[in-house]
Amino acid sequence: MSHLKHAKPREIGIDADRLETAYRLLRKWTTGPKPPIPGGAILVGRHGRVVPPRFFGRQGPEPHAEPIRTDSLFLLASISKPITYLAGMLQVEQGRLNLSDPVTHYIPDFAAHHKEDTLVEHLFTHTSGMPDMLPDNAELRQQHAPLKTFIDRAIQIMPLFDAGTDRKYQSMGTLVAAELVQKLDGRPIRDVLRHELFDPLGLHDFALGSRGLDRRRLVRVEVPDYQRGSDFGWNSQYWQEFGAPWGGAFASPEDLAVICQLMLGDGQVRGTRLLAPATVRSMTENRLATMPGIEPRLAATQPWGLGWKLNHRGTSASWGDSLGPNVFGHTGATGTMCWMDRDRDAFCILLTSAIRSKAPWRLVHLSNAISAAIL
């Protein structure tokens, strides 16, 4: 299977002039001697087709970086998380994994520090009490520690709160979910994703970790201060090849678009069915609303599905001011965002290389302009 078919904006109910507003914004932010965003791409899809992606800026944040390539592969950062959870849901469909089981049913050592009551679903919904990162995260990266070391540390970690009583973003919960998949499948998570997700969909420009990809195509991103001048930062060969299940996937905009359409298509895209409709619906409904230990106000204002986040309207974590509460998607620390709107049968992909936390409003401005173009 190849990419989704291209369409002119008007053919799929998108106002070309309004869409141009988003293009102009990203062009402005990626030009000049010290642009706030080194480079990026915009792709919008609707009714199973896409407006061809547009690329802006340069391939990296260096002052004299080369112009961005039209075959660029972007570090998705935390958009990797729902991709990892998709592998977990395939295990659910195959009768190997129950979300309602304790994690210790599959990983007995996870019982350390009284985590016996943590359910698999808690890992999928950021309600496990697991920390976002390990306390010695930077030190492990300095040592070029392998993924297994991170997994072993995460399994033994002390939780921040009792599972199912609160929601706090947890990359390490995603890592433990990836270990569940590895144990049940018998293959590394990167191989599971390749053979069970990417290959069946014909996604040759999508991978967890950069092994096998042309490094010249990888977009280099801005890095946090603690990574500057190091050999373990996001742009290092170590980290690019590491394949962090919580943030190490690379993809082209058009390959990510196929995943978005898979979700909008209730598990089917271009004639290939990968998931059952019920599975997709379960991933994109507010799972916090039926957790007995979650405070109702929290569930209402910070809704999460299984891996996918629902739009947090009226908060700084919102993706757009005109997007409804059932819009689902994800963001990433490297300046990435994607959302899917089932009501309008449309999706938006924004991939940039600027640290999102420095100016999260920029992605929202772009998102607002794109949403306004969908008629």
PDB file of N, CA and C in Angstrom, residues 49 59 99 101 121 137-138 158 165 184 186 193 210 215 222 232 236 353 372:
ATOM      1  N   ARG A  49      -8.231  11.385   1.621  1.00  0.00           N
ATOM      2  CA  ARG A  49      -7.212  11.939   0.726  1.00  0.00           C
ATOM      3  C   ARG A  49      -6.491  13.086   1.433  1.00  0.00           C
ATOM      4  N   GLN A  59      16.866  21.961   7.342  1.00  0.00           N
ATOM      5  CA  GLN A  59      16.937  20.588   7.819  1.00  0.00           C
ATOM      6  C   GLN A  59      17.395  20.490   9.269  1.00  0.00           C
ATOM      7  N   LEU A  99      -6.542  -5.524  29.271  1.00  0.00           N
ATOM      8  CA  LEU A  99      -6.312  -4.226  29.897  1.00  0.00           C
ATOM      9  C   LEU A  99      -6.705  -4.229  31.364  1.00  0.00           C
ATOM     10  N   ASP A 101      -6.204  -6.634  33.482  1.00  0.00           N
ATOM     11  CA  ASP A 101      -5.302  -7.451  34.299  1.00  0.00           C
ATOM     12  C   ASP A 101      -4.282  -6.580  35.023  1.00  0.00           C
ATOM     13  N   GLU A 121      -4.460  -1.099  31.875  1.00  0.00           N
ATOM     14  CA  GLU A 121      -5.131   0.103  31.391  1.00  0.00           C
ATOM     15  C   GLU A 121      -4.541   1.370  31.988  1.00  0.00           C
ATOM     16  N   ASN A 137      17.715   9.658  34.366  1.00  0.00           N
ATOM     17  CA  ASN A 137      17.546   9.655  32.917  1.00  0.00           C
ATOM     18  C   ASN A 137      18.776  10.196  32.184  1.00  0.00           C
ATOM     19  N   ALA A 138      19.238  11.394  32.605  1.00  0.00           N
ATOM     20  CA  ALA A 138      20.366  12.024  31.907  1.00  0.00           C
ATOM     21  C   ALA A 138      21.637  11.195  32.052  1.00  0.00           C
ATOM     22  N   MET A 158       9.504   3.476  42.097  1.00  0.00           N
ATOM     23  CA  MET A 158       8.439   3.766  43.066  1.00  0.00           C
ATOM     24  C   MET A 158       7.412   4.683  42.417  1.00  0.00           C
ATOM     25  N   THR A 165      -5.874   6.759  40.597  1.00  0.00           N
ATOM     26  CA  THR A 165      -6.406   7.826  41.443  1.00  0.00           C
ATOM     27  C   THR A 165      -6.093   9.219  40.908  1.00  0.00           C
ATOM     28  N   LEU A 184       5.122 -10.628  25.339  1.00  0.00           N
ATOM     29  CA  LEU A 184       4.057 -11.445  24.748  1.00  0.00           C
ATOM     30  C   LEU A 184       4.376 -11.849  23.322  1.00  0.00           C
ATOM     31  N   GLY A 186       7.643 -11.739  21.859  1.00  0.00           N
ATOM     32  CA  GLY A 186       8.940 -12.397  21.720  1.00  0.00           C
ATOM     33  C   GLY A 186       9.915 -11.653  20.832  1.00  0.00           C
ATOM     34  N   LEU A 193       6.442  -3.426  15.731  1.00  0.00           N
ATOM     35  CA  LEU A 193       5.811  -2.339  14.984  1.00  0.00           C
ATOM     36  C   LEU A 193       6.084  -2.465  13.493  1.00  0.00           C
ATOM     37  N   SER A 210      16.066   5.028  14.256  1.00  0.00           N
ATOM     38  CA  SER A 210      16.462   5.352  12.884  1.00  0.00           C
ATOM     39  C   SER A 210      17.236   4.248  12.176  1.00  0.00           C
ATOM     40  N   ARG A 215      20.257   8.594   7.345  1.00  0.00           N
ATOM     41  CA  ARG A 215      20.394   9.652   8.355  1.00  0.00           C
ATOM     42  C   ARG A 215      20.365  11.045   7.734  1.00  0.00           C
ATOM     43  N   GLU A 222      15.941  21.191  17.598  1.00  0.00           N
ATOM     44  CA  GLU A 222      16.472  21.903  18.749  1.00  0.00           C
ATOM     45  C   GLU A 222      16.512  20.947  19.937  1.00  0.00           C
ATOM     46  N   PHE A 232      24.591  12.385  23.428  1.00  0.00           N
ATOM     47  CA  PHE A 232      23.398  11.577  23.707  1.00  0.00           C
ATOM     48  C   PHE A 232      22.110  12.352  23.435  1.00  0.00           C
ATOM     49  N   SER A 236      21.854  12.886  18.262  1.00  0.00           N
ATOM     50  CA  SER A 236      22.996  11.970  18.271  1.00  0.00           C
ATOM     51  C   SER A 236      22.607  10.633  17.652  1.00  0.00           C
ATOM     52  N   SER A 353      10.628  21.387  14.167  1.00  0.00           N
ATOM     53  CA  SER A 353      11.865  20.987  14.848  1.00  0.00           C
ATOM     54  C   SER A 353      12.235  21.953  15.966  1.00  0.00           C
ATOM     55  N   ALA A 372      -9.936  26.225  10.610  1.00  0.00           N
ATOM     56  CA  ALA A 372     -10.826  27.181   9.952  1.00  0.00           C
ATOM     57  C   ALA A 372     -10.937  26.927   8.463  1.00  0.00           C
TER      58      ALA A 372
END
